[in-house]
mmCIF file of C-alpha atoms in Angstrom:
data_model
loop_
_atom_site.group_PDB
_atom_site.id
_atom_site.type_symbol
_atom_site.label_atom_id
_atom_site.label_comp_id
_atom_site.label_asym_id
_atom_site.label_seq_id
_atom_site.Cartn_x
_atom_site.Cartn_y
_atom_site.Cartn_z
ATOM 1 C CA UNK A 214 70.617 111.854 107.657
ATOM 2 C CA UNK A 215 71.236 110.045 104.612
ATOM 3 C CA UNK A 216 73.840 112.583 103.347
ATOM 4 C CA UNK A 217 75.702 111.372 106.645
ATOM 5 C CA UNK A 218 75.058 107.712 105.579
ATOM 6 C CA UNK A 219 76.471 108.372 102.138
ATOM 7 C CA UNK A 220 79.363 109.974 103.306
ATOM 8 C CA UNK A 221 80.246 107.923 105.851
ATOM 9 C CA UNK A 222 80.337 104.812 103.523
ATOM 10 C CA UNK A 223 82.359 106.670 101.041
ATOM 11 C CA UNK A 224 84.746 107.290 103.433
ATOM 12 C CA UNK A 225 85.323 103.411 104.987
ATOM 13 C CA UNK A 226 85.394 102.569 100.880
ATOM 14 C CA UNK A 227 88.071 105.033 100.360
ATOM 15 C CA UNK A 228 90.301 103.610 103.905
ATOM 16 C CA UNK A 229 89.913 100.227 103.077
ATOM 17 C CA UNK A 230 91.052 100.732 99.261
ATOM 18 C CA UNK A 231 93.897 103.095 100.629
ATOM 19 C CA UNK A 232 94.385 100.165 103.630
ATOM 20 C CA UNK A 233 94.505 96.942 101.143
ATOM 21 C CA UNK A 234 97.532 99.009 98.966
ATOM 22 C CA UNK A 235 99.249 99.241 102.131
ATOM 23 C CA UNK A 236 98.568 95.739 103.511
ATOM 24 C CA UNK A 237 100.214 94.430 99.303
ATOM 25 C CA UNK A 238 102.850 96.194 100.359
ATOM 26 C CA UNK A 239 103.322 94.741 103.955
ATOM 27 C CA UNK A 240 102.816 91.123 102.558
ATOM 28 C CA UNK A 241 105.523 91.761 99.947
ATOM 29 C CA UNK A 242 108.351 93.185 102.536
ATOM 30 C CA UNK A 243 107.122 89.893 104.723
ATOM 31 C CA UNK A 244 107.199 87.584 102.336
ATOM 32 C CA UNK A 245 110.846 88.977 100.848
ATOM 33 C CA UNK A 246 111.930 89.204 104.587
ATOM 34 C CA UNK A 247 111.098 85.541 105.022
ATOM 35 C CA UNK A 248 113.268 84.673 101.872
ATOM 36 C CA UNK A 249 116.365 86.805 102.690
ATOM 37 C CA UNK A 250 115.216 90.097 100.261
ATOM 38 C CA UNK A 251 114.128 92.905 100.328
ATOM 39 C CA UNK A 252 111.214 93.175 98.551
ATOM 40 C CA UNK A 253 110.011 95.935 96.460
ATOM 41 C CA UNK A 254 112.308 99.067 97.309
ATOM 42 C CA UNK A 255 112.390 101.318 93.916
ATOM 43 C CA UNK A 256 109.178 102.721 93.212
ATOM 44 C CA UNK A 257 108.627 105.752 96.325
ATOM 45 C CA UNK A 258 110.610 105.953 99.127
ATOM 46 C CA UNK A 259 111.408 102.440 100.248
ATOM 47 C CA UNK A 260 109.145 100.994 97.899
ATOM 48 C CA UNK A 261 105.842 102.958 99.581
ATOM 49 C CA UNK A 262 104.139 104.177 95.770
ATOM 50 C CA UNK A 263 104.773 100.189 94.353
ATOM 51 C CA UNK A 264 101.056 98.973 95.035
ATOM 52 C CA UNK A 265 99.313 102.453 93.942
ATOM 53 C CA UNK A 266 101.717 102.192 90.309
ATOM 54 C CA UNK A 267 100.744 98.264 90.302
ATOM 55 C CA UNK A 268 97.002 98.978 90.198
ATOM 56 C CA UNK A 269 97.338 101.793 87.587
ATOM 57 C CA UNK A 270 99.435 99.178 85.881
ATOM 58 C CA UNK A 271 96.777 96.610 85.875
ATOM 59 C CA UNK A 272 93.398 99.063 85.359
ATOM 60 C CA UNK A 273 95.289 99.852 81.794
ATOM 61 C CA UNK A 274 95.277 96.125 80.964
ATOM 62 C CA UNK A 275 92.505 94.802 78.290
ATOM 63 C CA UNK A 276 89.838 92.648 79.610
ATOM 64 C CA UNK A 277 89.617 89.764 77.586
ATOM 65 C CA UNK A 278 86.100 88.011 77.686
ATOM 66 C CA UNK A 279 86.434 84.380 77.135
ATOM 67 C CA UNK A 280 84.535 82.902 74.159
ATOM 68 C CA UNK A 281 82.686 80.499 75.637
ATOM 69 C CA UNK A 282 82.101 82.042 78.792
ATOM 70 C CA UNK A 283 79.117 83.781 80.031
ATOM 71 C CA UNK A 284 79.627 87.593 79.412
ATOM 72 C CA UNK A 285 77.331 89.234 81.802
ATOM 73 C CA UNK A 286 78.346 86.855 84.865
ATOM 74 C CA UNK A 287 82.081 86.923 84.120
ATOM 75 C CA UNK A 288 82.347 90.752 84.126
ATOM 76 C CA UNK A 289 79.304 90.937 87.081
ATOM 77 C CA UNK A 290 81.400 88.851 89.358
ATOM 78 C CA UNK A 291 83.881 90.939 90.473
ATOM 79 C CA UNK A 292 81.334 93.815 91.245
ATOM 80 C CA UNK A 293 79.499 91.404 93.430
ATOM 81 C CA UNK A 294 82.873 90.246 95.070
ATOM 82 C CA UNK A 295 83.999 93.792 96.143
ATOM 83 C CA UNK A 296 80.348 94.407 97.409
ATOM 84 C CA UNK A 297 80.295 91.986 99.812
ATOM 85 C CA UNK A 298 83.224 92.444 100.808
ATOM 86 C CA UNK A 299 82.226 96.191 101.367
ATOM 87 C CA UNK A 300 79.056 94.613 103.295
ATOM 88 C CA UNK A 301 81.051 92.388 105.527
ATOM 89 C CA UNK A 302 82.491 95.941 107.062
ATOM 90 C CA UNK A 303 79.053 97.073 108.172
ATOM 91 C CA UNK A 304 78.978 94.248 110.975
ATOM 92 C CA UNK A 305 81.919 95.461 113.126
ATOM 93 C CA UNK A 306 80.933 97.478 116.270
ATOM 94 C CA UNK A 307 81.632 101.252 115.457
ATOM 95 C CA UNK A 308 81.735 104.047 117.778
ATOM 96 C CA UNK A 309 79.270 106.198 115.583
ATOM 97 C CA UNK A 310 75.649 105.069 116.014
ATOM 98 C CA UNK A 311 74.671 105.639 112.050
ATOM 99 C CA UNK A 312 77.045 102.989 111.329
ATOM 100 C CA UNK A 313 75.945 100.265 114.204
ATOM 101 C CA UNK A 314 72.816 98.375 113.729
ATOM 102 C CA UNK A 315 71.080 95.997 115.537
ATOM 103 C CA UNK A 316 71.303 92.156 114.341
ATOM 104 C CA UNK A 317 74.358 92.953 112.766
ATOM 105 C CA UNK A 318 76.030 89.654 113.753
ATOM 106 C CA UNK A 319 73.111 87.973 111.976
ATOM 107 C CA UNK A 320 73.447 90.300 109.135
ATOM 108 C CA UNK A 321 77.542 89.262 109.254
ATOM 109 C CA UNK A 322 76.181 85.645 108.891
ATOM 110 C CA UNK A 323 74.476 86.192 105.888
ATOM 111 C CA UNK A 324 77.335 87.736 104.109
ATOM 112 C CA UNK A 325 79.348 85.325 104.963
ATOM 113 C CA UNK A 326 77.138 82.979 103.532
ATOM 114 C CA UNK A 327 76.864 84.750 100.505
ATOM 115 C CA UNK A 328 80.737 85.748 99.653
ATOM 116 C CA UNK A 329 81.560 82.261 98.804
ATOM 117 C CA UNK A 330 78.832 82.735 95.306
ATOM 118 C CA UNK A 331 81.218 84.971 93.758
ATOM 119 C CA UNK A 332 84.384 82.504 93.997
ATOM 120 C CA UNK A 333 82.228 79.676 92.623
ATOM 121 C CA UNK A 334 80.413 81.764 90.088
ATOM 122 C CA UNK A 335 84.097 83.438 88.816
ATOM 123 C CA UNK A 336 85.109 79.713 88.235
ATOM 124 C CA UNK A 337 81.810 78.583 86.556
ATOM 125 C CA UNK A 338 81.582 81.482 84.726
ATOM 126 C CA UNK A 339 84.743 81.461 83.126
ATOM 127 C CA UNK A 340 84.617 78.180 81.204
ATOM 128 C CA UNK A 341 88.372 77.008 81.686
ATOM 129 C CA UNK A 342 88.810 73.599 83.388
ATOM 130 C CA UNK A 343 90.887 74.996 86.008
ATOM 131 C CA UNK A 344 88.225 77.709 86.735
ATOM 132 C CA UNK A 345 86.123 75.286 87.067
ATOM 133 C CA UNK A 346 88.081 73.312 89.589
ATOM 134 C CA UNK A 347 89.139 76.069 91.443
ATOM 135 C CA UNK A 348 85.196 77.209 92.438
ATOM 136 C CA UNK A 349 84.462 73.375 93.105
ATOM 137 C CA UNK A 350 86.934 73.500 95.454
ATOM 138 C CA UNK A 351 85.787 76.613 96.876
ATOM 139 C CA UNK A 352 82.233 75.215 96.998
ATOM 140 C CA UNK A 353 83.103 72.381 98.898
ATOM 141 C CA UNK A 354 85.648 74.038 101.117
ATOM 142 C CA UNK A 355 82.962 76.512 102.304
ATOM 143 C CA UNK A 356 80.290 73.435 103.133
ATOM 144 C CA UNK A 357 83.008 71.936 105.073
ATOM 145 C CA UNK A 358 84.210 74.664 107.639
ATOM 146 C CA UNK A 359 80.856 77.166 107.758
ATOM 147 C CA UNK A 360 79.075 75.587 110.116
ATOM 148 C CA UNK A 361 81.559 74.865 112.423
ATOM 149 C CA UNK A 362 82.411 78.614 112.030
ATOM 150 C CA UNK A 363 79.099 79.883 112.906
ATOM 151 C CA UNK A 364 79.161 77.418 116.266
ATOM 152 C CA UNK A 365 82.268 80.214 117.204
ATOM 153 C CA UNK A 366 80.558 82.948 116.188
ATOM 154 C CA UNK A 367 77.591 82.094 117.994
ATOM 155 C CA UNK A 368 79.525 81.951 121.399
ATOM 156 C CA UNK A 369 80.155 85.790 121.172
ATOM 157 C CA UNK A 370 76.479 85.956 121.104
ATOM 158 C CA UNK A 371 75.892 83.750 123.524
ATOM 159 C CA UNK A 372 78.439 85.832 125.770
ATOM 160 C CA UNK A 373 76.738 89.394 124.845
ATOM 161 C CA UNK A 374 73.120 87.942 124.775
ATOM 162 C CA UNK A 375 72.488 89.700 121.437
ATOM 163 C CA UNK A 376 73.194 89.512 117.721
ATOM 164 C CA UNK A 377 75.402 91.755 117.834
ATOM 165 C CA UNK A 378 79.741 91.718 118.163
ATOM 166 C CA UNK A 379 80.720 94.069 121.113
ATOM 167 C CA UNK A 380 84.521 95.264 122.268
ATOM 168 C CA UNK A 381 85.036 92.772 125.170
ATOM 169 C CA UNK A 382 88.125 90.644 126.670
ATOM 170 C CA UNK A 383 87.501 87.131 128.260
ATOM 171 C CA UNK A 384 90.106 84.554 128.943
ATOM 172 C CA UNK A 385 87.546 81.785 128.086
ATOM 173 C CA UNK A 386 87.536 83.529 124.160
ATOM 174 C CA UNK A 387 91.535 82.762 124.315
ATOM 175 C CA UNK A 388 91.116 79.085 124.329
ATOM 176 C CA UNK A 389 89.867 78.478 121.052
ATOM 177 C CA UNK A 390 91.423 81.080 119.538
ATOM 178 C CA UNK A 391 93.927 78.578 117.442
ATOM 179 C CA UNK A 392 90.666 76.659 116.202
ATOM 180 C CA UNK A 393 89.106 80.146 115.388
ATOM 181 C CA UNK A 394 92.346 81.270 113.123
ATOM 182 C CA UNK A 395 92.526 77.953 111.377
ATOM 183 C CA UNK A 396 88.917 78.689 109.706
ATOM 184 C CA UNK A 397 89.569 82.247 109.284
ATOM 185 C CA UNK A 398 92.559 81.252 107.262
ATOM 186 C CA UNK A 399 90.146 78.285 105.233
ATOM 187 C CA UNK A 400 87.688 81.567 104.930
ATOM 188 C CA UNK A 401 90.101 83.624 102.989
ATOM 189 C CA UNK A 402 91.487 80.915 101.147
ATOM 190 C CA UNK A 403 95.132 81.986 102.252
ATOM 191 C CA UNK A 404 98.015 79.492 102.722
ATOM 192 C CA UNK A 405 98.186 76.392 103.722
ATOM 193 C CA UNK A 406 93.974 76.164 102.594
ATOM 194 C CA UNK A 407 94.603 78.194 99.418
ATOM 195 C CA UNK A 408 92.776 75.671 97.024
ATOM 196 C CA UNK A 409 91.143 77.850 95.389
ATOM 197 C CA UNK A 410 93.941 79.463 93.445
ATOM 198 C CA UNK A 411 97.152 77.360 94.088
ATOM 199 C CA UNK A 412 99.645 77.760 91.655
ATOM 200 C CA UNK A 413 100.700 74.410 91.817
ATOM 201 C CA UNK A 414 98.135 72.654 90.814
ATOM 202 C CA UNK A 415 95.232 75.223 88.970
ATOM 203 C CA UNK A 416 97.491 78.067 88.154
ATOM 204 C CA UNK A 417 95.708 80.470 89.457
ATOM 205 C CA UNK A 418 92.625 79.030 90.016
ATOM 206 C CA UNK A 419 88.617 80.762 89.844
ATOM 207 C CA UNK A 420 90.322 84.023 88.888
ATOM 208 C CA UNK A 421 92.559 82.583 85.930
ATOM 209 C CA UNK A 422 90.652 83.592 83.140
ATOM 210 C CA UNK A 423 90.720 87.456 84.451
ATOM 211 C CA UNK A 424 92.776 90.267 84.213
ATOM 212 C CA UNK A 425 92.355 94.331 83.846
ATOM 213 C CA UNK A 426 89.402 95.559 86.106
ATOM 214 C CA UNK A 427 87.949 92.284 86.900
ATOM 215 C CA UNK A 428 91.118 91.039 88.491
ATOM 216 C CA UNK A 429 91.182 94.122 90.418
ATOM 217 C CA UNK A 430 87.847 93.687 92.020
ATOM 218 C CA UNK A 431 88.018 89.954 92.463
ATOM 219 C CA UNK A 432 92.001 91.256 94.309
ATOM 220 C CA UNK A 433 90.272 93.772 96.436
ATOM 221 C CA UNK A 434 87.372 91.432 97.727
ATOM 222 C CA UNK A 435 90.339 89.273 98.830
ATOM 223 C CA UNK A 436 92.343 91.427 100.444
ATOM 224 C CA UNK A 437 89.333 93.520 102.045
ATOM 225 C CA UNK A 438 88.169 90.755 104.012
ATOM 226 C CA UNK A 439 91.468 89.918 105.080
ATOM 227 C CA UNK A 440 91.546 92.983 106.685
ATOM 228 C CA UNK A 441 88.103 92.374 107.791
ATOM 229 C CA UNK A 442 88.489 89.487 109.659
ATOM 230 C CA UNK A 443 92.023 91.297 111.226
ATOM 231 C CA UNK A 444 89.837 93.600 112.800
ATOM 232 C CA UNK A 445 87.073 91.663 114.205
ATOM 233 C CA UNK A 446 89.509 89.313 115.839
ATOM 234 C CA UNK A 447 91.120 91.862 117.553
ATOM 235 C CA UNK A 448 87.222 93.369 118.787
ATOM 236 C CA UNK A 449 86.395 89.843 119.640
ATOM 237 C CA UNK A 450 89.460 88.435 121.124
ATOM 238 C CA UNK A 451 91.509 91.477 122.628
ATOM 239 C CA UNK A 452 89.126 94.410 122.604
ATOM 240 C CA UNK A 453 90.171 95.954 119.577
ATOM 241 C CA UNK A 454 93.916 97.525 119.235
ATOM 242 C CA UNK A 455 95.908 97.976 116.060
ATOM 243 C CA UNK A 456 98.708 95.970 117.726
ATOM 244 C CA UNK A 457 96.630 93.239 117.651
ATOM 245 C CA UNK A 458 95.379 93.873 114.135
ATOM 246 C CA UNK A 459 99.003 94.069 112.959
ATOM 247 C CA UNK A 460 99.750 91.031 114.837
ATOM 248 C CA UNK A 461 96.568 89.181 112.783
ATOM 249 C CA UNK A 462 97.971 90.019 109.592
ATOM 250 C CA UNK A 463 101.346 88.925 110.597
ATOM 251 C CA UNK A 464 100.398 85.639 111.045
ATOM 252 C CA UNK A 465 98.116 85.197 108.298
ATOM 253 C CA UNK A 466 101.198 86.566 105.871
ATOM 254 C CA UNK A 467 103.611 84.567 107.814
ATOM 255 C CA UNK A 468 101.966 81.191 107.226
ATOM 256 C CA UNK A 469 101.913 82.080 103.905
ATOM 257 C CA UNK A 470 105.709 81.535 103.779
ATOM 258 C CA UNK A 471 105.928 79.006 106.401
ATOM 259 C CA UNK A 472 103.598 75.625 105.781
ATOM 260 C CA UNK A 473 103.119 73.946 102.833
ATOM 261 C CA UNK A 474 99.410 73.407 101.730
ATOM 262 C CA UNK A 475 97.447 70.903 103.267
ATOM 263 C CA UNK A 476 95.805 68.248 101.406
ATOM 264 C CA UNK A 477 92.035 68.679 100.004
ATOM 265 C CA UNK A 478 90.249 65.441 101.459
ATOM 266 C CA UNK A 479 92.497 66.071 105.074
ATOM 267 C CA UNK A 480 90.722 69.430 104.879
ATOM 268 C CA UNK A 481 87.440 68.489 104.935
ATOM 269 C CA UNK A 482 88.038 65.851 107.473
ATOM 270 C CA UNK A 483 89.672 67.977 109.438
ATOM 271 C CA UNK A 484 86.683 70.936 109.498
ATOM 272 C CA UNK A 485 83.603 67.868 110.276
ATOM 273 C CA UNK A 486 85.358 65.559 112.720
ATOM 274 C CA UNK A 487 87.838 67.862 114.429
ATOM 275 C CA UNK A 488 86.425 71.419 114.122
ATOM 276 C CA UNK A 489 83.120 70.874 114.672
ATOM 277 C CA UNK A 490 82.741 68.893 117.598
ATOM 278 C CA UNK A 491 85.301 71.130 119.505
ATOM 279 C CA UNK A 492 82.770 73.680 118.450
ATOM 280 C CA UNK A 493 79.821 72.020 119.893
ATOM 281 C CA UNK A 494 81.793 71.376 123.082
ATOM 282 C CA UNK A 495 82.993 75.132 123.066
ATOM 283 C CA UNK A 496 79.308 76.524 121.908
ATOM 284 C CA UNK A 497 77.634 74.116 124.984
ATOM 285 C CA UNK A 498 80.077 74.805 127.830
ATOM 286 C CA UNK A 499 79.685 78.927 126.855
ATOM 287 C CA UNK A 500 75.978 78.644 127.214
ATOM 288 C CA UNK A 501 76.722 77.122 130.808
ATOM 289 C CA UNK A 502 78.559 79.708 131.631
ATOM 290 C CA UNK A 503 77.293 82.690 130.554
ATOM 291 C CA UNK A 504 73.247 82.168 130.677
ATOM 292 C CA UNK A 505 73.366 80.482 134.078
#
């Protein structure tokens, strides 16, 4: 039995790795699309080897440990990034029964708690003021939007009677659906809530001071969860089909490209006195109708 285990999470490790060098490559033909190019087109046929010679590129890259940064943390951040993200995947309702559990929607909530530690800690481990400033941000982007996130999540629950996400279709999901995207978007620090990193303003933010390996796993714990959260809207909100996965990270890539970034202190009033009491109303009038 565990040999099955072990196998079976070598395997999703080895998709989702093979699925994030894919999903670089999507984003980049988007994002050139949006700008009249064509994006990357020389490496491979049409450009398909570009994100596999990229990450060879940037695994031969020296790691340079800051000075008067905090050795152990700085390199043990990354690892703890790509782990979590690798935990988040455990949550989603599979078809094989070694890789469903039960409470796994309160497991989900506790990884969720927990992924936003390795964005803070990457910023206060580095040392560099706009490390720092990127995980403050971070910090107090996560308190802002979390708990009205978990009011969504917990109308699933409600809905199934169980911690646990199911495959299931219900017009009632499809009405806050545009609330629901906003604070996936916030979750994943992607455009227009990318405060974290923006270029702008912190140049690149928490994960400035890294490059080589840890940038790699710090890249991959991004770009896994966006996947992630791809997938479980589609189980949540449309039963799960890779249309609708396709058509998640559409969006999220297009609004990259389309909307400028929202400002900080609108954020946060936006998540506490628009967010969450649409959740409360949402999270009350699905216990209405699905208990009684």
């Amino acid at each position: 039995m565990f040999f099955y285990y072990f196998l079976g999470i070598l395997v999703m490790i080895v998709f989702i790795l093979q699925a994030v060098a894919f999903l670089t490559l999507m984003e980049r033909h988007l994002l050139g699309g949006s700008q009249c190019r064509l994006g990357p087109n020389k490496v491979g046929y049409f450009g398909v080897l570009q994100a596999i010679f990229d990450g060879l590129k940037l695994v031969k890259k020296e790691q340079l440990v800051i000075f008067f940064s905090s050795v152990v943390s700085f390199l043990f951040v990354p690892v703890v990034g790509f782990v979590s993200m690798i935990f988040f995947w455990f949550s989603l309702p599979y078809f094989f029964d070694f890789m469903t559990f039960d409470f796994s929607g309160l497991f989900f909530f506790c990884v969720m708690a927990f992924s936003v530690f390795p964005v803070v800690l990457a910023g206060l481990s580095s040392g560099g003021v706009y490390s720092f400033l990127g995980g403050l941000r971070s910090a107090s982007q996560s308190f802002s939007y979390e708990i009205a996130f978990s009011f969504y999540f917990l109308i699933f629950f409600v809905f199934n009677k169980s911690l646990v996400f199911f495959f299931g279709f219900n017009v009632f999901f499809i009405l806050f659906f545009i609330p629901y995207f906003f604070m996936v978007l916030m979750d994943l620090h992607r455009a227009p809530f990318d405060f974290a990193e923006c270029e702008s303003e912190l140049v690149s933010g928490f994960n400035v001071e890294y490059s080589s390996v840890g940038f790699a796993g710090l890249f991959l714990g991004e770009y896994g969860n966006l996947l992630f959260f791809s997938c479980l809207s589609s189980v949540l909100f449309f039963g799960f089909s890779f249309f609708c996965v396709y058509f998640m990270l559409f969006i999220i890539i297009f609004s990259r490209s389309a909307y400028p970034r929202f400002r900080f202190d609108k954020l946060m009033s936006f998540c506490w006195f628009g967010l969450l009491p649409v959740g409360f109303y949402f999270f009350g009038l699905s216990y209405v109708l699905f208990l009684f």
